[in-house]
Coordinates of C-alpha atoms in Angstrom, one line a residue:
X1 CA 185.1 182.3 52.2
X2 CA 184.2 178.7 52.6
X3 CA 184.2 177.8 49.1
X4 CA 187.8 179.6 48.7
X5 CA 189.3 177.8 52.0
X6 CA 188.1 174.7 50.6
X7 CA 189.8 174.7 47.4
X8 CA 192.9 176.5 49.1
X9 CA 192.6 173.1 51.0
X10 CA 192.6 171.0 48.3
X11 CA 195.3 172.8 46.2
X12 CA 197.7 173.2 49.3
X13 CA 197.4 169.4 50.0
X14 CA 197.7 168.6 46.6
X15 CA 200.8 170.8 46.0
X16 CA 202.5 169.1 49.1
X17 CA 201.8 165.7 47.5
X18 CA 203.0 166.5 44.0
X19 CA 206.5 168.2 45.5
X20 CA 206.9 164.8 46.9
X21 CA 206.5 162.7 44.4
X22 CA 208.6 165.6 42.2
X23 CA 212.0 165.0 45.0
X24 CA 211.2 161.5 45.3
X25 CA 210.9 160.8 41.6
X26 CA 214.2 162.5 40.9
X27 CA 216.1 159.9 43.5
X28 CA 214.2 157.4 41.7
X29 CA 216.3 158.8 38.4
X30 CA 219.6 159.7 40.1
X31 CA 219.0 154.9 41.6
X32 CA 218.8 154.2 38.2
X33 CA 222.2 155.2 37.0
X34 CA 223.8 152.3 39.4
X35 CA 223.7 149.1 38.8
X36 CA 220.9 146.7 39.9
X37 CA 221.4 143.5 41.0
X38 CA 218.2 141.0 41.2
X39 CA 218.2 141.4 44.9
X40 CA 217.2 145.2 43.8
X41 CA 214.7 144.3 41.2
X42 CA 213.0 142.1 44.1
X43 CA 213.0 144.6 46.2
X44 CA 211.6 147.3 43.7
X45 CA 208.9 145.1 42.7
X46 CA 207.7 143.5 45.5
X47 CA 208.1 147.1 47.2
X48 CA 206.0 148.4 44.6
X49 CA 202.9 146.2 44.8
X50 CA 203.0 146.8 48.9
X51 CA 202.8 150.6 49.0
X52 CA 200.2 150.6 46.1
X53 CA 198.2 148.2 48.3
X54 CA 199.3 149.6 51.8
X55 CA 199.3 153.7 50.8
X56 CA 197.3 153.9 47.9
X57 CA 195.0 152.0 48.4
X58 CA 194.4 151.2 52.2
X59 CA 195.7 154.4 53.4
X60 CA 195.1 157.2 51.0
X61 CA 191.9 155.9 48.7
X62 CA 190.1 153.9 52.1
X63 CA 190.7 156.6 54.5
X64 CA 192.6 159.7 54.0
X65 CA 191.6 160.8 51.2
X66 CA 187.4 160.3 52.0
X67 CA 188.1 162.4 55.2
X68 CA 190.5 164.9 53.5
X69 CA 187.1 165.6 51.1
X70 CA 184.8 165.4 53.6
X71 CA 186.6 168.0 55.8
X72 CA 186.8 170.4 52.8
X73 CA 183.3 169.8 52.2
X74 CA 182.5 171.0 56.0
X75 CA 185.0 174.0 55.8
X76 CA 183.2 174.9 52.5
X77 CA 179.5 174.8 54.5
X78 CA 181.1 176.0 58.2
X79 CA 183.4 179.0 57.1
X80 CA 185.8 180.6 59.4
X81 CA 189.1 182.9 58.7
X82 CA 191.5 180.5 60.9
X83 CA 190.2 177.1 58.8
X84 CA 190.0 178.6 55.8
X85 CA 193.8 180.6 56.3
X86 CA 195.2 177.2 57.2
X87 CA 192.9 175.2 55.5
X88 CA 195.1 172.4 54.4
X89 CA 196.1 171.6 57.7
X90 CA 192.9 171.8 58.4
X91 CA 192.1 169.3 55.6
X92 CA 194.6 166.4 56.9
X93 CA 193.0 166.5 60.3
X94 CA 196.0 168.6 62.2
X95 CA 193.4 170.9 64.1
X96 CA 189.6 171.2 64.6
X97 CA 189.6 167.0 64.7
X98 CA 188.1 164.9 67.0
X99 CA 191.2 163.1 70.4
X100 CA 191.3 160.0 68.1
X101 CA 192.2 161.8 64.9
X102 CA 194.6 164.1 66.2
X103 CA 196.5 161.3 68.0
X104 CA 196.1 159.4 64.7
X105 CA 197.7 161.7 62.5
X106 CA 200.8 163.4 64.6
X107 CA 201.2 159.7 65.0
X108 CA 201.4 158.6 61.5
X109 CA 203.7 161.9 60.7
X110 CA 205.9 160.9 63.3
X111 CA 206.2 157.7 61.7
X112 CA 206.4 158.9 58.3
X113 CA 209.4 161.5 59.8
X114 CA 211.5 158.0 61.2
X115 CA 211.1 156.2 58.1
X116 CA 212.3 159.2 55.8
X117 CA 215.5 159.4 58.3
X118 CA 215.8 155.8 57.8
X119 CA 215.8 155.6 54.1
X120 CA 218.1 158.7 53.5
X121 CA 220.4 156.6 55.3
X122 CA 220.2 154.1 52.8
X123 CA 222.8 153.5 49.3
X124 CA 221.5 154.0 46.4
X125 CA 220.2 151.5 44.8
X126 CA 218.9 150.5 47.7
X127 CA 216.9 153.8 48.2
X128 CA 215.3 154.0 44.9
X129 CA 214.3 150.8 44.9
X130 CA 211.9 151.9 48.2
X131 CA 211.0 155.1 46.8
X132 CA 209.4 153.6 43.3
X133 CA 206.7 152.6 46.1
X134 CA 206.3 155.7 47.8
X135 CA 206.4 157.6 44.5
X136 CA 203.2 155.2 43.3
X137 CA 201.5 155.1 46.3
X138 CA 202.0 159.5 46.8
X139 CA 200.6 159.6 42.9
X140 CA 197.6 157.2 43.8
X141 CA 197.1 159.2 46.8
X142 CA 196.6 162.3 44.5
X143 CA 194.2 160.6 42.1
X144 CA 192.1 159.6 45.1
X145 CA 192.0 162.7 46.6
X146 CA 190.9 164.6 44.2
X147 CA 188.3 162.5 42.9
X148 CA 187.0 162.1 46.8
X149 CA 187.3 165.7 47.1
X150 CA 185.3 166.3 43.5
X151 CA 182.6 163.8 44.7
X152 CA 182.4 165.7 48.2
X153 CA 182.0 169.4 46.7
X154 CA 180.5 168.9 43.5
X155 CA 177.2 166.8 45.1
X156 CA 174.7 167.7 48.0
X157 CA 175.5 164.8 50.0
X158 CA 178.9 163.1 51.0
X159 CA 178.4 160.3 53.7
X160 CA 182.0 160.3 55.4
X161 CA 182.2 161.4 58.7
X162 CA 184.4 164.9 59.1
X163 CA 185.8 164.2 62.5
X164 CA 185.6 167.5 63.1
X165 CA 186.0 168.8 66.8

């Protein structure tokens, strides 16, 4: 059971990430039909090199993804029915996670909820030209999560901390 609630884990989270990038990239698509102005180009670009740094990099390769795998890694060797049933919530650090990572991430999903709002408000081009970021930093954050999460079940050891409550 642990070994299946792990990978249900992994492909759940995954799954939720790719569907992302998938609606995202198809507003991308649907911006590029208007006209850009150099103001949007700007914006695209300079856009584009913040969320790789910011959510690829910083957020999803330093720090979510590690603990996503390290998680999986201690459903796979702690099995139980409710963890391995909602294992990729489990993953992401929604339940059975220590006060500081719970707080963290309902906070950083109620973030991420405002700033969705926000930018559906927006005219296109102006939207697309934020979601090119999002869209690279989501498909960086899949790279690095499964590579973590490789790492973490395919070895003996995996020295990131759980958090696990």
């Amino acid at each position: 059971m642990g070994l299946v609630g792990a990978v249900w884990g992994l492909a759940g989270l995954s799954a939720l990430l790719v569907f992302a990038v998938y609606r995202l990239w198809g507003v991308v698509v649907a911006g590029m039909e208007w006209p850009w102005g150099w103001q949007h180009i700007a914006l695209a670009s300079v856009n584009a090199v913040f969320m790789a740094w910011s959510e690829g990099w910083r957020g999803f390769q330093r720090s979510f993804s590690p603990r996503v795998a390290a998680r999986l890694k201690w459903l796979r060797d702690h099995p139980s029915t409710v963890r391995a049933v909602f294992a990729p919530l489990f993953a992401m650090g929604y339940f059975g996670a220590t006060r500081e990572r719970l707080i963290g991430i309902y906070a950083l999903t109620g973030g991420i909820v405002v700033l969705i709002v926000v930018v559906h408000l927006l005219p296109q081009p102006w939207r697309a030209a934020l979601d090119i970021g999002v869209v690279l930093g989501l498909t960086w954050g899949i790279v690095s999560t499964l590579v973590c999460a490789w790492r973490a079940l395919g070895g003996e050891t995996y020295d990131v901390e759980p958090d696990v409550a």
